[in-house]
PDB file of C-alpha atoms in Angstrom:
ATOM      1  CA  GLU A 970     -25.409 -17.482   6.399  1.00 75.00           C
ATOM      2  CA  ARG A 971     -23.952 -19.934   3.858  1.00 69.00           C
ATOM      3  CA  ALA A 972     -20.893 -17.733   3.387  1.00 75.00           C
ATOM      4  CA  ALA A 973     -20.458 -17.445   7.165  1.00 71.00           C
ATOM      5  CA  ALA A 974     -20.746 -21.216   7.491  1.00 70.00           C
ATOM      6  CA  LYS A 975     -17.826 -21.444   5.053  1.00 76.00           C
ATOM      7  CA  GLY A 976     -15.819 -19.038   7.211  1.00 69.00           C
ATOM      8  CA  ALA A 977     -15.998 -15.903   5.030  1.00 75.00           C
ATOM      9  CA  PRO A 978     -14.965 -12.990   7.295  1.00 80.00           C
ATOM     10  CA  HIS A 979     -17.060 -10.429   5.408  1.00 86.00           C
ATOM     11  CA  ALA A 980     -20.139 -12.600   5.965  1.00 87.00           C
ATOM     12  CA  PHE A 981     -19.657 -12.492   9.734  1.00 91.00           C
ATOM     13  CA  ASN A 982     -19.698  -8.706   9.564  1.00 91.00           C
ATOM     14  CA  ALA A 983     -22.716  -8.610   7.253  1.00 89.00           C
ATOM     15  CA  LEU A 984     -24.702 -10.845   9.597  1.00 91.00           C
ATOM     16  CA  GLY A 985     -23.693  -8.724  12.568  1.00 92.00           C
ATOM     17  CA  GLU A 986     -24.889  -5.597  10.806  1.00 93.00           C
ATOM     18  CA  LEU A 987     -28.274  -7.214  10.144  1.00 91.00           C
ATOM     19  CA  TYR A 988     -28.762  -7.681  13.881  1.00 92.00           C
ATOM     20  CA  LEU A 989     -28.077  -4.012  14.548  1.00 92.00           C
ATOM     21  CA  GLY A 990     -31.625  -3.476  13.352  1.00 84.00           C
ATOM     22  CA  HIS A 991     -32.549  -3.962   9.728  1.00 83.00           C
ATOM     23  CA  GLN A 992     -35.862  -4.681   8.087  1.00 81.00           C
ATOM     24  CA  ASN A 993     -37.233  -8.141   8.946  1.00 86.00           C
ATOM     25  CA  VAL A 994     -34.398  -8.857  11.394  1.00 86.00           C
ATOM     26  CA  PRO A 995     -35.052  -8.145  15.066  1.00 89.00           C
ATOM     27  CA  GLN A 996     -32.449  -5.921  16.713  1.00 91.00           C
ATOM     28  CA  ASP A 997     -30.209  -7.991  18.963  1.00 92.00           C
ATOM     29  CA  PHE A 998     -26.923  -6.408  19.970  1.00 94.00           C
ATOM     30  CA  ALA A 999     -25.655  -9.573  21.670  1.00 94.00           C
ATOM     31  CA  VAL A1000     -26.067 -11.592  18.481  1.00 92.00           C
ATOM     32  CA  ALA A1001     -24.537  -8.766  16.428  1.00 94.00           C
ATOM     33  CA  ARG A1002     -21.577  -8.651  18.794  1.00 95.00           C
ATOM     34  CA  SER A1003     -21.012 -12.397  18.485  1.00 93.00           C
ATOM     35  CA  TRP A1004     -20.945 -12.182  14.677  1.00 92.00           C
ATOM     36  CA  PHE A1005     -18.601  -9.194  14.778  1.00 95.00           C
ATOM     37  CA  LEU A1006     -16.300 -11.046  17.168  1.00 93.00           C
ATOM     38  CA  ARG A1007     -16.134 -14.008  14.782  1.00 92.00           C
ATOM     39  CA  GLY A1008     -15.277 -11.617  11.961  1.00 93.00           C
ATOM     40  CA  ALA A1009     -12.646  -9.879  14.073  1.00 93.00           C
ATOM     41  CA  GLN A1010     -11.063 -13.208  14.936  1.00 90.00           C
ATOM     42  CA  ALA A1011     -10.802 -13.834  11.188  1.00 89.00           C
ATOM     43  CA  GLY A1012      -9.048 -10.461  10.716  1.00 89.00           C
ATOM     44  CA  ASN A1013     -12.038  -8.546   9.291  1.00 93.00           C
ATOM     45  CA  SER A1014     -11.500  -4.814   9.832  1.00 95.00           C
ATOM     46  CA  PRO A1015     -15.171  -3.752   9.490  1.00 96.00           C
ATOM     47  CA  SER A1016     -16.071  -6.274  12.216  1.00 96.00           C
ATOM     48  CA  MET A1017     -13.441  -4.729  14.481  1.00 97.00           C
ATOM     49  CA  TYR A1018     -14.785  -1.259  13.734  1.00 97.00           C
ATOM     50  CA  ASN A1019     -18.324  -2.359  14.572  1.00 97.00           C
ATOM     51  CA  LEU A1020     -17.155  -3.856  17.860  1.00 97.00           C
ATOM     52  CA  GLY A1021     -15.524  -0.523  18.671  1.00 97.00           C
ATOM     53  CA  ILE A1022     -18.771   1.310  18.053  1.00 96.00           C
ATOM     54  CA  ILE A1023     -20.782  -1.187  20.117  1.00 96.00           C
ATOM     55  CA  TYR A1024     -18.454  -0.708  23.100  1.00 97.00           C
ATOM     56  CA  ALA A1025     -18.275   3.067  22.651  1.00 96.00           C
ATOM     57  CA  LEU A1026     -22.064   3.365  22.700  1.00 95.00           C
ATOM     58  CA  GLY A1027     -22.750   0.573  25.167  1.00 95.00           C
ATOM     59  CA  HIS A1028     -25.099  -1.285  22.819  1.00 93.00           C
ATOM     60  CA  GLY A1029     -25.757  -4.664  24.415  1.00 89.00           C
ATOM     61  CA  VAL A1030     -22.629  -4.404  26.565  1.00 92.00           C
ATOM     62  CA  ALA A1031     -21.428  -2.176  29.354  1.00 94.00           C
ATOM     63  CA  GLN A1032     -20.056   0.999  27.799  1.00 96.00           C
ATOM     64  CA  ASP A1033     -16.268   0.662  27.787  1.00 97.00           C
ATOM     65  CA  GLU A1034     -14.332   3.322  25.927  1.00 97.00           C
ATOM     66  CA  VAL A1035     -10.970   1.618  26.506  1.00 97.00           C
ATOM     67  CA  GLU A1036     -12.323  -1.568  24.903  1.00 97.00           C
ATOM     68  CA  ALA A1037     -13.840   0.553  22.136  1.00 97.00           C
ATOM     69  CA  LEU A1038     -10.467   2.179  21.472  1.00 98.00           C
ATOM     70  CA  LYS A1039      -8.852  -1.251  21.314  1.00 97.00           C
ATOM     71  CA  TRP A1040     -11.224  -2.370  18.567  1.00 97.00           C
ATOM     72  CA  LEU A1041     -10.954   0.881  16.626  1.00 97.00           C
ATOM     73  CA  GLU A1042      -7.152   0.662  16.760  1.00 96.00           C
ATOM     74  CA  LEU A1043      -7.287  -2.925  15.516  1.00 96.00           C
ATOM     75  CA  ALA A1044      -9.654  -1.871  12.726  1.00 96.00           C
ATOM     76  CA  ALA A1045      -7.247   0.894  11.693  1.00 95.00           C
ATOM     77  CA  ASP A1046      -4.261  -1.470  11.862  1.00 91.00           C
ATOM     78  CA  THR A1047      -5.883  -4.124   9.667  1.00 90.00           C
ATOM     79  CA  GLY A1048      -8.086  -1.987   7.431  1.00 91.00           C
ATOM     80  CA  VAL A1049      -7.336  -0.590   4.011  1.00 91.00           C
ATOM     81  CA  GLY A1050      -8.772   2.332   2.095  1.00 94.00           C
ATOM     82  CA  GLU A1051     -11.999   3.815   3.429  1.00 93.00           C
ATOM     83  CA  ASP A1052     -12.283   1.130   6.139  1.00 93.00           C
ATOM     84  CA  ARG A1053      -8.938   2.265   7.541  1.00 95.00           C
ATOM     85  CA  GLU A1054      -9.779   5.968   7.252  1.00 95.00           C
ATOM     86  CA  ARG A1055     -13.146   5.523   8.984  1.00 96.00           C
ATOM     87  CA  ALA A1056     -11.494   3.615  11.842  1.00 96.00           C
ATOM     88  CA  LEU A1057      -8.736   6.221  12.171  1.00 96.00           C
ATOM     89  CA  ARG A1058     -11.291   9.051  12.396  1.00 97.00           C
ATOM     90  CA  ALA A1059     -13.352   7.241  15.046  1.00 97.00           C
ATOM     91  CA  ARG A1060     -10.204   6.232  16.934  1.00 96.00           C
ATOM     92  CA  SER A1061      -8.936   9.811  16.953  1.00 96.00           C
ATOM     93  CA  ARG A1062     -12.247  11.251  18.212  1.00 96.00           C
ATOM     94  CA  LEU A1063     -12.424   8.672  20.993  1.00 97.00           C
ATOM     95  CA  ALA A1064      -8.766   8.979  22.032  1.00 96.00           C
ATOM     96  CA  GLU A1065      -9.213  12.748  22.494  1.00 96.00           C
ATOM     97  CA  ARG A1066     -11.709  12.062  25.311  1.00 94.00           C
ATOM     98  CA  LEU A1067      -9.547   9.513  27.125  1.00 96.00           C
ATOM     99  CA  THR A1068      -6.681  10.017  29.516  1.00 95.00           C
ATOM    100  CA  PRO A1069      -3.151   9.008  28.492  1.00 96.00           C
ATOM    101  CA  VAL A1070      -3.395   6.071  30.912  1.00 97.00           C
ATOM    102  CA  GLU A1071      -6.601   4.841  29.271  1.00 96.00           C
ATOM    103  CA  VAL A1072      -5.012   5.127  25.828  1.00 96.00           C
ATOM    104  CA  SER A1073      -2.072   3.108  27.131  1.00 96.00           C
ATOM    105  CA  TRP A1074      -4.413   0.426  28.503  1.00 96.00           C
ATOM    106  CA  ALA A1075      -6.097   0.191  25.109  1.00 96.00           C
ATOM    107  CA  ALA A1076      -2.711  -0.150  23.390  1.00 95.00           C
ATOM    108  CA  SER A1077      -1.807  -2.979  25.731  1.00 93.00           C
ATOM    109  CA  ARG A1078      -5.095  -4.721  24.946  1.00 95.00           C
ATOM    110  CA  VAL A1079      -4.402  -4.306  21.209  1.00 94.00           C
ATOM    111  CA  GLU A1080      -1.036  -6.021  21.576  1.00 91.00           C
ATOM    112  CA  ASP A1081      -2.465  -8.858  23.639  1.00 92.00           C
ATOM    113  CA  TRP A1082      -5.376  -9.465  21.295  1.00 90.00           C
ATOM    114  CA  SER A1083      -3.216  -9.244  18.175  1.00 87.00           C
ATOM    115  CA  ARG A1084      -0.750 -11.804  19.466  1.00 85.00           C
ATOM    116  CA  ALA A1085      -3.524 -14.190  20.451  1.00 87.00           C
ATOM    117  CA  HIS A1086      -5.832 -13.866  17.447  1.00 82.00           C
ATOM    118  CA  LEU A1087      -4.395 -12.323  14.319  1.00 68.00           C
ATOM    119  CA  PRO A1088      -2.428 -14.392  11.836  1.00 62.00           C
ATOM    120  CA  LEU A1089       1.121 -13.182  11.332  1.00 54.00           C
ATOM    121  CA  SER A1090       0.326 -12.364   7.694  1.00 49.00           C
ATOM    122  CA  VAL A1091      -2.402  -9.911   8.774  1.00 52.00           C
ATOM    123  CA  LEU A1092      -0.085  -8.260  11.285  1.00 50.00           C
ATOM    124  CA  ALA A1093       2.758  -7.977   8.769  1.00 49.00           C
ATOM    125  CA  SER A1094       0.585  -6.444   6.049  1.00 50.00           C
ATOM    126  CA  ALA A1095      -1.039  -4.056   8.541  1.00 50.00           C
ATOM    127  CA  ARG A1096       2.323  -2.580   9.482  1.00 49.00           C
ATOM    128  CA  LYS A1097       3.327  -1.794   5.885  1.00 46.00           C
ATOM    129  CA  PRO A1098       2.948   1.875   4.882  1.00 49.00           C
TER     130      PRO A1098
END
């Protein structure tokens, strides 16, 4: 909590994961989602991935596979190493079940969210090979 109070993106994700249901922490998907959203707004790829999973499964929110795809795409765009690979695998599995129109809607949401929330430095580094 101290790290999150100082704005550490990884701390937002760690707190969110605690509320998914860990020992001595009551499961609360709404609280988890709020921590993941804070992490995502700070450019944290694991937070984006976790938001994608929450929306894909409908944990604490209405199930929304287009919104899930948006978050998984963002996680893949901003992630590195295993975080990126995990997001790409989940994104691919989900995209196979969606129609081309739904995939297009998700892509539009990715663009809108990226422009509104991600620092230019995160976007620039995410687009490098």
